[in-house]
mmCIF file of C-alpha atoms in Angstrom:
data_model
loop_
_atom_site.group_PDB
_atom_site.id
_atom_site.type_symbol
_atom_site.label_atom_id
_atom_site.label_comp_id
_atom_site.label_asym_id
_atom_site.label_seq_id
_atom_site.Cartn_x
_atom_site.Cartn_y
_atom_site.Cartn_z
ATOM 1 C CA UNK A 24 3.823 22.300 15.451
ATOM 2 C CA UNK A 25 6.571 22.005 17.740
ATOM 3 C CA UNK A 26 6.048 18.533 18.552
ATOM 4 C CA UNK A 27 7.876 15.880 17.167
ATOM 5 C CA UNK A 28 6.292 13.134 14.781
ATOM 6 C CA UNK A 29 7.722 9.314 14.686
ATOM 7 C CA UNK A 30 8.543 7.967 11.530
ATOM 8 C CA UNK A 31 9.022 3.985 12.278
ATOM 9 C CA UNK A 32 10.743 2.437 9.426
ATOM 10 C CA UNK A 33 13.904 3.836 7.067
ATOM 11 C CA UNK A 34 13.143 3.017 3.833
ATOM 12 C CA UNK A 35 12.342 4.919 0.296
ATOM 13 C CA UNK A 36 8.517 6.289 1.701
ATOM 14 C CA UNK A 37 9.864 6.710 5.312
ATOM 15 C CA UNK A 38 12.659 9.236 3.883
ATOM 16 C CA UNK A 39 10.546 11.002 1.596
ATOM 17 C CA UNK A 40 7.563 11.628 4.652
ATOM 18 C CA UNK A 41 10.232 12.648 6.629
ATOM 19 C CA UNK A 42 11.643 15.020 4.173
ATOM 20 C CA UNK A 43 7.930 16.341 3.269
ATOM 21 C CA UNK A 44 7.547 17.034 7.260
ATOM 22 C CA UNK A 45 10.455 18.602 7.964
ATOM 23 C CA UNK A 46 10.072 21.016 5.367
ATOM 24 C CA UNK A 47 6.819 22.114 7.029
ATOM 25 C CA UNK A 48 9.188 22.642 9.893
ATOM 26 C CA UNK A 49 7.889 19.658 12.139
ATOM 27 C CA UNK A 50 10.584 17.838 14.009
ATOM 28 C CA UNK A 51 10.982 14.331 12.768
ATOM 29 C CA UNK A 52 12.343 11.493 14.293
ATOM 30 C CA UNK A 53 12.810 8.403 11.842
ATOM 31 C CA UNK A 54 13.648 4.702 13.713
ATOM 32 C CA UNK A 55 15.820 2.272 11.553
ATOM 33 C CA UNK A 56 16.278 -1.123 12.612
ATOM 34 C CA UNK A 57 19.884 -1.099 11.784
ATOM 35 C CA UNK A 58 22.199 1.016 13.286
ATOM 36 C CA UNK A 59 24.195 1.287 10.141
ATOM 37 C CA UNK A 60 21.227 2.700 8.111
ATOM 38 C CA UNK A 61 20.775 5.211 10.988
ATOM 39 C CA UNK A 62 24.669 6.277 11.435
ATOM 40 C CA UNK A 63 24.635 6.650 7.470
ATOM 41 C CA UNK A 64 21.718 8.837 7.264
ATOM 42 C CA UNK A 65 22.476 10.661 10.300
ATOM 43 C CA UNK A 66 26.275 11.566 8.704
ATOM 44 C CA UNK A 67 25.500 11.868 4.796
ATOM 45 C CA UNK A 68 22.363 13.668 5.594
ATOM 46 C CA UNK A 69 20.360 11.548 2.770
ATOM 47 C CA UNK A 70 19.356 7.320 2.226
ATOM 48 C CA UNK A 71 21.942 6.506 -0.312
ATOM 49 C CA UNK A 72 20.405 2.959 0.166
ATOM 50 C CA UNK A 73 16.958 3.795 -0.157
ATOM 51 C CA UNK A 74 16.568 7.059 -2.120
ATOM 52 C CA UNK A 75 19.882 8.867 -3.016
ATOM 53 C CA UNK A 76 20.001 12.324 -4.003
ATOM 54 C CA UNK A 77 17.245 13.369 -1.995
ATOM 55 C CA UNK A 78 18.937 15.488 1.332
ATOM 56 C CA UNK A 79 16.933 15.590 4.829
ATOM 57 C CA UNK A 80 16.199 18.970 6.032
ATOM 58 C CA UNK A 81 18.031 19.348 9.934
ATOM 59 C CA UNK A 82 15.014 18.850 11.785
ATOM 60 C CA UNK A 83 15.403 14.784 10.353
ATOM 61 C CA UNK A 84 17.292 12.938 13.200
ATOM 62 C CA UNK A 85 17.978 8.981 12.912
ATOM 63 C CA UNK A 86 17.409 6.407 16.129
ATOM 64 C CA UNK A 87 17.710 2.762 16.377
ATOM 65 C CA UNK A 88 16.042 3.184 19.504
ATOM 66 C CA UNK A 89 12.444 2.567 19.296
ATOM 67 C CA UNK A 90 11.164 3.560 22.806
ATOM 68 C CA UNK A 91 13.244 6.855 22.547
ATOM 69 C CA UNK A 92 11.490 8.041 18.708
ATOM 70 C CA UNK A 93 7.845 6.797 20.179
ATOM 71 C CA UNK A 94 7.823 8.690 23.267
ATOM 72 C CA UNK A 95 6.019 11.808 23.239
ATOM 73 C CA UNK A 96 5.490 11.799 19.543
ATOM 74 C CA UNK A 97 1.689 13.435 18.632
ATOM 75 C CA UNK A 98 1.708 11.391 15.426
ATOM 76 C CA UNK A 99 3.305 8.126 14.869
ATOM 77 C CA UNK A 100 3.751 6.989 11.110
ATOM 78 C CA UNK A 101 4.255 3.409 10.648
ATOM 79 C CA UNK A 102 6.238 3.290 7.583
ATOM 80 C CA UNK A 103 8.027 -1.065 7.427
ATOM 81 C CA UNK A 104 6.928 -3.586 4.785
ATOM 82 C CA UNK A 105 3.084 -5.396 5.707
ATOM 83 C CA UNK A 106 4.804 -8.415 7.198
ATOM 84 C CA UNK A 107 6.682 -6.091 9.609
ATOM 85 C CA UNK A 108 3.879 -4.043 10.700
ATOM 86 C CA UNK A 109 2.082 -6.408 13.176
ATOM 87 C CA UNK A 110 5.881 -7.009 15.091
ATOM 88 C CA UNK A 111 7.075 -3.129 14.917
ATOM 89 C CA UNK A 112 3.178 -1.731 16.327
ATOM 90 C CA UNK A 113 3.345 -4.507 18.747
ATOM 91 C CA UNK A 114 7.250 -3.169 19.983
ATOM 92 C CA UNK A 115 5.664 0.249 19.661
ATOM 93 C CA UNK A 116 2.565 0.087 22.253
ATOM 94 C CA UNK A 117 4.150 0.580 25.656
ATOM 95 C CA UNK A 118 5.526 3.424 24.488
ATOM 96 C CA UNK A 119 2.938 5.512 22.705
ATOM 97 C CA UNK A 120 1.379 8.778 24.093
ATOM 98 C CA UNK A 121 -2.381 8.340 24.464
ATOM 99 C CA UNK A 122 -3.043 11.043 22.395
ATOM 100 C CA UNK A 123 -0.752 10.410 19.698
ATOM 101 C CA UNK A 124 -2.131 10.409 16.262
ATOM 102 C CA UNK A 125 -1.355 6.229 14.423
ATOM 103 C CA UNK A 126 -0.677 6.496 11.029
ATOM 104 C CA UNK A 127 -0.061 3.211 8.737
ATOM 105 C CA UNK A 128 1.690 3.975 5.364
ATOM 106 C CA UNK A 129 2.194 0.629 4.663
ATOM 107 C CA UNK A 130 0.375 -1.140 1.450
ATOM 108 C CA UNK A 131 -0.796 -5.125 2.018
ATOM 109 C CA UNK A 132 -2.500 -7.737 3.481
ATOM 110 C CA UNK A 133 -0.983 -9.907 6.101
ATOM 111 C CA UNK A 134 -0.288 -12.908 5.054
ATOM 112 C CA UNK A 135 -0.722 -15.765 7.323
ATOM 113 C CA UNK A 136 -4.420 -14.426 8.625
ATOM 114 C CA UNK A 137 -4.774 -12.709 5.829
ATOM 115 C CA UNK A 138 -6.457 -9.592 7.679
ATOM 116 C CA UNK A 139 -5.898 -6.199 5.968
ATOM 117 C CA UNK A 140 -3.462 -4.033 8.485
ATOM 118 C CA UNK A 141 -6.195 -2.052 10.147
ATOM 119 C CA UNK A 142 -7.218 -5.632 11.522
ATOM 120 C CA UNK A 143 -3.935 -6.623 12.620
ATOM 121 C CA UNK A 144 -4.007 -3.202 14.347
ATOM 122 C CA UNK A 145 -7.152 -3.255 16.365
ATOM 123 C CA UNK A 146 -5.953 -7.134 17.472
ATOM 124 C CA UNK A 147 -2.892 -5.557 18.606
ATOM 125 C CA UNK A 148 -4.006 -2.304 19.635
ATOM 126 C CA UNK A 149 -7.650 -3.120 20.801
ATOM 127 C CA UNK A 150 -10.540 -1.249 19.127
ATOM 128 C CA UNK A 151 -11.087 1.051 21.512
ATOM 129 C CA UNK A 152 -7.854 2.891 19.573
ATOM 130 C CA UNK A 153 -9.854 2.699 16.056
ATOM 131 C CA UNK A 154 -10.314 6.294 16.436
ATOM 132 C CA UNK A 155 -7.380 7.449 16.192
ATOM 133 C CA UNK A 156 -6.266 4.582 13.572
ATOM 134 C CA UNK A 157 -5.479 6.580 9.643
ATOM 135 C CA UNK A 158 -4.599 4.926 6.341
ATOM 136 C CA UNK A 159 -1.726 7.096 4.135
ATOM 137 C CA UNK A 160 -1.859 5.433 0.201
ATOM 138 C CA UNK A 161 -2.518 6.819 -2.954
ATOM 139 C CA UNK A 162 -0.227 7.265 -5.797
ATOM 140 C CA UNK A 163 3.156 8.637 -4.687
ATOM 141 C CA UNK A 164 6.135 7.464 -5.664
ATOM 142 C CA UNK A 165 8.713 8.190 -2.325
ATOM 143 C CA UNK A 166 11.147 9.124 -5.739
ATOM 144 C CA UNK A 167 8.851 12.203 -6.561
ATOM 145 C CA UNK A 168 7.498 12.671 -3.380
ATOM 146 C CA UNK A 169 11.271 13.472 -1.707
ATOM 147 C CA UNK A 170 11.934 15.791 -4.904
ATOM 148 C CA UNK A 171 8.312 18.133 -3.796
ATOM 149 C CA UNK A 172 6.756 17.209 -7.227
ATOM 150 C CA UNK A 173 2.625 17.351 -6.982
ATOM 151 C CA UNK A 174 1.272 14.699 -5.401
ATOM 152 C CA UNK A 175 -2.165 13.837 -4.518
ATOM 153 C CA UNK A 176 -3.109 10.947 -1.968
ATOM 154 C CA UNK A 177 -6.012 9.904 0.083
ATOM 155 C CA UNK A 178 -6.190 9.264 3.717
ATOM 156 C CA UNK A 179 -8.888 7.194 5.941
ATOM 157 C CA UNK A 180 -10.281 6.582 9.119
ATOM 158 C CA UNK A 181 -13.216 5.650 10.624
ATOM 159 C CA UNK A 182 -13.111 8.967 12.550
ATOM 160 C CA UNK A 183 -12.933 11.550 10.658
ATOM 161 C CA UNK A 184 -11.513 14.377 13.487
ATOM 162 C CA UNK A 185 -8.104 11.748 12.945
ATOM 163 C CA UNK A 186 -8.721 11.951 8.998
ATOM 164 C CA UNK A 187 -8.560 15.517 9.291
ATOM 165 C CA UNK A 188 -5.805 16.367 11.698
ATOM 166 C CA UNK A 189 -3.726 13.628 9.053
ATOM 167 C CA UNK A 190 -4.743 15.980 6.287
ATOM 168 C CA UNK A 191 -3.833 18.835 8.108
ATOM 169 C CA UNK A 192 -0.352 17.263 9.367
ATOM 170 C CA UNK A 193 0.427 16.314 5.834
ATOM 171 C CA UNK A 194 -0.837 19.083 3.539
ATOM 172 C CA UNK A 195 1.471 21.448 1.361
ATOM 173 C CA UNK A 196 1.551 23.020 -1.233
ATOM 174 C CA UNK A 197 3.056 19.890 -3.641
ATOM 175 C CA UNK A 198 1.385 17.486 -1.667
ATOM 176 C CA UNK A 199 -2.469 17.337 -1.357
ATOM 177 C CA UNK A 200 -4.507 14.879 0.911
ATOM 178 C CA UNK A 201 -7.916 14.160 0.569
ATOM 179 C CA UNK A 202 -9.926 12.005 3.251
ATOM 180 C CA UNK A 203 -12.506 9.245 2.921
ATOM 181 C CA UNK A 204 -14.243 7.369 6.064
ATOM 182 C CA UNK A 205 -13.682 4.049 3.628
ATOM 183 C CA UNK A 206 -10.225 2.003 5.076
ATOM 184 C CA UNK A 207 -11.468 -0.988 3.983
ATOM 185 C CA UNK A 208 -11.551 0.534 0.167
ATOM 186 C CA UNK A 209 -8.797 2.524 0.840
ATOM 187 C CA UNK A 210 -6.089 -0.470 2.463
ATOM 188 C CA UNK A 211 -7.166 -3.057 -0.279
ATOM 189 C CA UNK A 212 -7.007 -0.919 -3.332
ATOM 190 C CA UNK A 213 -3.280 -0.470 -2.297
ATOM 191 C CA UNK A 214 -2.536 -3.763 -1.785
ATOM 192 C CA UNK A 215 -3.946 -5.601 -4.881
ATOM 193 C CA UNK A 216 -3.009 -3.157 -7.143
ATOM 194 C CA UNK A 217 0.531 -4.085 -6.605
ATOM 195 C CA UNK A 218 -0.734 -7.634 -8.160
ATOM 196 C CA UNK A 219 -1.673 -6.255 -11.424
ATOM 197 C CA UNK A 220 1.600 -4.268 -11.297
ATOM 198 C CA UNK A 221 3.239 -7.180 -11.462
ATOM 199 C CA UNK A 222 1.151 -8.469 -14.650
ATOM 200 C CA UNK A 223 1.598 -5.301 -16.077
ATOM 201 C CA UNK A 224 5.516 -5.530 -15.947
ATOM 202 C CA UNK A 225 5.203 -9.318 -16.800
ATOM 203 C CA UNK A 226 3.878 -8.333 -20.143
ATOM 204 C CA UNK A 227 5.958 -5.362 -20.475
ATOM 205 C CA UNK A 228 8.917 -8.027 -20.272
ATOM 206 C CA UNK A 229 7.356 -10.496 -22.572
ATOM 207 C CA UNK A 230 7.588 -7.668 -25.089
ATOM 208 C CA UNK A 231 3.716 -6.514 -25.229
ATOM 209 C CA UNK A 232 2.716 -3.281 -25.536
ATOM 210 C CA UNK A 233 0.225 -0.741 -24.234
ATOM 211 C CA UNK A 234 -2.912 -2.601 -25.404
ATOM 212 C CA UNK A 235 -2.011 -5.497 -22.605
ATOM 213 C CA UNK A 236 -1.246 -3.307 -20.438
ATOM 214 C CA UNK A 237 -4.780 -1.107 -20.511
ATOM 215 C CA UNK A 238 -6.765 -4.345 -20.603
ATOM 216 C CA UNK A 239 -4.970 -5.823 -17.443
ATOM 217 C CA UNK A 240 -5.201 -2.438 -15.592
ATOM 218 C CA UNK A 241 -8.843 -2.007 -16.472
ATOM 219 C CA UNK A 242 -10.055 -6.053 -15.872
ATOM 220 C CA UNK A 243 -7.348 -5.873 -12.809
ATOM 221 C CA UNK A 244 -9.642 -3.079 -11.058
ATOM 222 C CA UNK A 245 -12.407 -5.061 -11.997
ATOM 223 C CA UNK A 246 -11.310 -8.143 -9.918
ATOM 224 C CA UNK A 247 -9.963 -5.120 -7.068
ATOM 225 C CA UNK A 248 -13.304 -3.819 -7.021
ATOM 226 C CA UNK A 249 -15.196 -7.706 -6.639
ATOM 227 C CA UNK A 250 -13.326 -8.878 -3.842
ATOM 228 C CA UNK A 251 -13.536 -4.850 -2.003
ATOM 229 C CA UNK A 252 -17.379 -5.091 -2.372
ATOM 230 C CA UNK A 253 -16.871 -9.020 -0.737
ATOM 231 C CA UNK A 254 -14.513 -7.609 1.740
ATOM 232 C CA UNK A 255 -17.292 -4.278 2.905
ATOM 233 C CA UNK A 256 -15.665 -1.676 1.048
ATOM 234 C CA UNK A 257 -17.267 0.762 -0.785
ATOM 235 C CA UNK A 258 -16.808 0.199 -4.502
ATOM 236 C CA UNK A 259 -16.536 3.882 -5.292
ATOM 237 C CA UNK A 260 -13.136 4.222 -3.614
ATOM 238 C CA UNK A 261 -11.370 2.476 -6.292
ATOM 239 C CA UNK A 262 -12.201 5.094 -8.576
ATOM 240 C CA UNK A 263 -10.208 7.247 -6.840
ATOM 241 C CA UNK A 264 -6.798 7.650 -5.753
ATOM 242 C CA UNK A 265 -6.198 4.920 -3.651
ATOM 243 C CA UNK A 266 -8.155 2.621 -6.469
ATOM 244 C CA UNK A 267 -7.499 3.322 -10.248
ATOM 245 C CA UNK A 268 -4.911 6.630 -9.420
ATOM 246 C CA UNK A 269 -2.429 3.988 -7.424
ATOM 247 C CA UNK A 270 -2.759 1.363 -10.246
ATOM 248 C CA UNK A 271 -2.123 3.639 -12.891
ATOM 249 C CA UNK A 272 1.473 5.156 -11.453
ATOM 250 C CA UNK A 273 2.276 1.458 -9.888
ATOM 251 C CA UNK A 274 1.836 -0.558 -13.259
ATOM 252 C CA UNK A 275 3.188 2.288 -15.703
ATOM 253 C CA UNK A 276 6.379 4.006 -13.864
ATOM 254 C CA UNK A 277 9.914 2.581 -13.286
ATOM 255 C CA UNK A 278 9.828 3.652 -10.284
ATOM 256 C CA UNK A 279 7.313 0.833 -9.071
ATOM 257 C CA UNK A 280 9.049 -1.697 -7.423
ATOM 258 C CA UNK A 281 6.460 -4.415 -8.431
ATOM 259 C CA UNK A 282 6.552 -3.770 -12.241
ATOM 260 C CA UNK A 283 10.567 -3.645 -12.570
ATOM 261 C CA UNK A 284 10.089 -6.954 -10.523
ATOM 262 C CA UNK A 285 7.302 -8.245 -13.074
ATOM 263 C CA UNK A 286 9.512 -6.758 -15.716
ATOM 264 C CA UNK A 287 12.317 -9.162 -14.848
ATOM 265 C CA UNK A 288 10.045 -12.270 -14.750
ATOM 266 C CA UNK A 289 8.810 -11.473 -18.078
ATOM 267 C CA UNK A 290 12.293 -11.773 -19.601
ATOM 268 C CA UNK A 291 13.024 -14.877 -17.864
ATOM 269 C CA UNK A 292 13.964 -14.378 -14.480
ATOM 270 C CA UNK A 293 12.944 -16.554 -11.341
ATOM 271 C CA UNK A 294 11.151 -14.806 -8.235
ATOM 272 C CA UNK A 295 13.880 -15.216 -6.450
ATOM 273 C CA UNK A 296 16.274 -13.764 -8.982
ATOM 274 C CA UNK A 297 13.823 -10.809 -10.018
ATOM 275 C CA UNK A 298 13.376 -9.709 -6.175
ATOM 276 C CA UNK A 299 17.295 -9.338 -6.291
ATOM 277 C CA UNK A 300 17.650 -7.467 -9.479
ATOM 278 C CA UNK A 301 15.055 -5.108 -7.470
ATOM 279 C CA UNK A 302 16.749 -4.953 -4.245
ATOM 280 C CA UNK A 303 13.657 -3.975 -2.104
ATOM 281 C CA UNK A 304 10.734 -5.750 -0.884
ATOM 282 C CA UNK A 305 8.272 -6.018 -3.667
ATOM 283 C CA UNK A 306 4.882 -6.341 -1.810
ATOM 284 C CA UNK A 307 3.364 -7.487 -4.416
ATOM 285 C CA UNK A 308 4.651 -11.176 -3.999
ATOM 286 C CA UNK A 309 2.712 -11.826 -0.345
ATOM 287 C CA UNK A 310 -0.149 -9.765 -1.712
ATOM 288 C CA UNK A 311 -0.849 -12.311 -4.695
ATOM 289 C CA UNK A 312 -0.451 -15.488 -2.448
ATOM 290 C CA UNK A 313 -3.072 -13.319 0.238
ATOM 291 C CA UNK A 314 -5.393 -12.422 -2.313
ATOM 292 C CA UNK A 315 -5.380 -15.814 -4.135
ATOM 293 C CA UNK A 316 -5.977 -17.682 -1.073
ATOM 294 C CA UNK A 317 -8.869 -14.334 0.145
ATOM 295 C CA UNK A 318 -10.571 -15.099 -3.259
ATOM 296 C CA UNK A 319 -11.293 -18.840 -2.414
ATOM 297 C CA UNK A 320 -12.570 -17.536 1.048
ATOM 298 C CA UNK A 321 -15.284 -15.054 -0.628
ATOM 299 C CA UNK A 322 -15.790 -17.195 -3.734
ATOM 300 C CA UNK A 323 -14.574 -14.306 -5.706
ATOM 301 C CA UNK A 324 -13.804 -14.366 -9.391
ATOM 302 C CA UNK A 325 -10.146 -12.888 -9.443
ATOM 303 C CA UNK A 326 -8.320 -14.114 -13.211
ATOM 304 C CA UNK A 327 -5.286 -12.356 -12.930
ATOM 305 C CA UNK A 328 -4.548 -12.872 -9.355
ATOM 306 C CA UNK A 329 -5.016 -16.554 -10.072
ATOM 307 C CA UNK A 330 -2.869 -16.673 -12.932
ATOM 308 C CA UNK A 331 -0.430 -14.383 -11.310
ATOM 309 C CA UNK A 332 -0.035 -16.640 -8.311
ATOM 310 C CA UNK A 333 0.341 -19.908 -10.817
ATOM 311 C CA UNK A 334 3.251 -17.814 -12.380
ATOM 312 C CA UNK A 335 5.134 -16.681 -9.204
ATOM 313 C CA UNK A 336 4.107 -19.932 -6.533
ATOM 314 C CA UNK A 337 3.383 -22.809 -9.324
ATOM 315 C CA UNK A 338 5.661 -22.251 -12.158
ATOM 316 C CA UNK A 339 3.947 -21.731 -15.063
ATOM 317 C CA UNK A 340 5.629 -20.021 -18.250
ATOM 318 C CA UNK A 341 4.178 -16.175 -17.979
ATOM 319 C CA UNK A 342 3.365 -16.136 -21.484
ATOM 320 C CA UNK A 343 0.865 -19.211 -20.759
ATOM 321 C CA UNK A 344 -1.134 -17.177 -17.959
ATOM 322 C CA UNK A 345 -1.296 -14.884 -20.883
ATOM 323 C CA UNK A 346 -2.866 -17.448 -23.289
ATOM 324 C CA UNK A 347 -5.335 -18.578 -20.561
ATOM 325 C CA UNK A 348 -6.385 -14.891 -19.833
ATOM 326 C CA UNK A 349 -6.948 -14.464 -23.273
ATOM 327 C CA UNK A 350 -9.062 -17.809 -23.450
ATOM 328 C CA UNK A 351 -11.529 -17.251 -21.055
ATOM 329 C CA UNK A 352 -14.985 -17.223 -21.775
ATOM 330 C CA UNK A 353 -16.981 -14.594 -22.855
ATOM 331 C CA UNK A 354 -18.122 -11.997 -20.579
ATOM 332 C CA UNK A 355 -20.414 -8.873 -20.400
ATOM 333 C CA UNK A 356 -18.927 -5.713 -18.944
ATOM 334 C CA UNK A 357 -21.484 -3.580 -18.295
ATOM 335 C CA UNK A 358 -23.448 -6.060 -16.038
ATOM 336 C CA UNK A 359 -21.001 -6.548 -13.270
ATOM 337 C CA UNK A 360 -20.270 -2.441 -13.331
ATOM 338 C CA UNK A 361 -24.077 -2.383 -12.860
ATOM 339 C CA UNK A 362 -24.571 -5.056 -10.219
ATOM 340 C CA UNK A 363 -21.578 -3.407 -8.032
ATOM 341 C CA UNK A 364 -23.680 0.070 -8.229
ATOM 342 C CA UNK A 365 -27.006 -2.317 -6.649
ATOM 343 C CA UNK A 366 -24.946 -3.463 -4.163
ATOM 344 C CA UNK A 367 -23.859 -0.015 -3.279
ATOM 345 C CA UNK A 368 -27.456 0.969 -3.556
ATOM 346 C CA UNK A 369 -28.971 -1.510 -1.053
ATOM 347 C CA UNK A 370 -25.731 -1.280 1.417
ATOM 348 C CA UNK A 371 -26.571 2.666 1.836
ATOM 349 C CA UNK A 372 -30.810 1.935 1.954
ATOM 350 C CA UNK A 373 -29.566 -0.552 4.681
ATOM 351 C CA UNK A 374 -27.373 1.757 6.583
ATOM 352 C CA UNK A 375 -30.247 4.489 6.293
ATOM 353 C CA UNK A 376 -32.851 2.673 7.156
#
């Protein structure tokens, strides 16, 4: 337990996993690409930028030098916005043990290839490092998270020895991890759910209330769910924590980045203006234009993406994506749940068989 564990990134989730593993008593080295951020944190003991009032235990030290927090780490937690990640694993190869555990704690798709990040890192990494290759997500707000509330979240891999030693690394007694073999579920349920956040907070600023908000949480999972099942991924992950438990804290708590972003559209704002009032990357911006563009790929039926991504990209009024939501034509519920469940069905005969 001695050995250290890399943290890349400084933001909000970086501090808190930092603060969660050095209360454990694991060393933790944290890399921030400005050396500002790092001689701040490293003096004041906390991220007053990122997530003030929340101190780092001793055992949290600060580098700007990337080769120096890489080497001899046994786990490596990749921690920067989706756009980042392909640049900052790419920076980070020469310098990882071959042992090390590779955890990805970022949430979205990448934009210009549109591959989820566990693509990007087999490109960059080659497959033959799959194996040790885990997805962190789930709902946990780096807010509660850095405070020890209870927190449950999910973690994947393809092997499940790395699942398990993530698990293992991560597990306390406020913060419980569960594993599932399903990263394709897993990495897209945290993506697109930050797409109906920002619906959710749209309507929220338009001055609708909790009936919007259920029926574009519950028809947003439904669209999650149709292009996951397109995309491989098994349609029973986004019943769980990384599916419907992510969407319910991201569109519902002030703490979501994506909903006080949607929430500022709703009364008016621009993009531009609304990712200012937020001051943080709100993923869920590149994950709409991603998904929009993914849906047309698959052929998938995906409403609210579409009409999110006419609101943010094309300019349309947000309470007209409302009215043309609400316009659609009528559908059956209960037959697309069902079809999803054959598709499961025949996807495990075909696998057993």
């Amino acid at each position: 337990m001695n050995e250290k564990v890399a943290i890349l990134g400084a933001g909000s989730w970086a501090t808190a996993l930092a603060v969660l593993l050095a209360g454990k008593g694991i060393p933790v080295e944290m890399w921030a690409r400005r050396a500002g951020l790092a001689a701040q944190i490293n003096s004041e003991r906390q991220n007053s930028r990122y997530l003030p009032g929340v101190y780092l235990p001793p055992g949290v030290q600060v580098n700007v030098d990337l080769s120096a927090v890489v080497k001899n780490a046994r786990a490596v937690i990749y921690s920067v916005p989706s756009h980042a990640f392909r640049e900052v694993l790419r920076a980070s190869l020469p310098y990882l043990s071959p042992r090390a555990l590779l955890i990805n704690a970022a949430k979205g798709i990448e934009e210009d290839s549109l591959l989820p990040l566990s693509r990007v890192f087999a490109g960059e990494a080659g497959e033959e490092n799959n194996s040790r290759y885990v997805v962190l997500s789930g709902p946990s707000h780096a807010e509660e998270v850095g405070r020890g509330m209870p927190t449950a979240v999910v973690v994947a891999s393809r092997n499940m020895a790395a699942a398990e030693a993530a698990q293992e690394l991560f597990m306390t007694g406020s913060f419980r991890v569960y594993t599932n073999p399903d990263v394709a579920g897993v990495e897209l349920g945290g993506a697109l759910k930050n797409i109906i956040a920002l619906g959710t907070g749209i309507a929220d600023g338009l001055g609708f209330g909790d009936n919007t908000k259920a029926a574009l949480m519950t028809r947003g999972l439904a669209e999650i769910t149709r292009l996951g099942l397109a995309m491989g991924a098994n349609p029973l992950t986004f019943a769980g924590l990384a599916g419907v438990g992510d969407l319910i804290v991201t569109c519902t708590s002030m703490h979501s980045r994506n909903r006080r972003a949607g929430i500022e559209i709703g009364r008016g704002k621009s993009l531009s203006e609304a990712i200012s009032a937020v001051q943080m990357v709100v993923e869920g911006v590149r994950t709409t234009r991603a998904a929009y563009r993914l849906a047309g790929r698959y052929g998938v039926e995906m409403p609210i993406t579409e009409q999110m991504y006419r609101v943010l990209f094309e300019g349309m009024p947000p309470r007209e994506a409302v009215i043309n939501l609400m316009s659609r034509g009528r559908r059956r519920e209960m037959e697309e749940v069902a079809l999803a469940a054959v598709q499961l069905r025949e996807k495990n005969y075909q696998n057993y068989k």
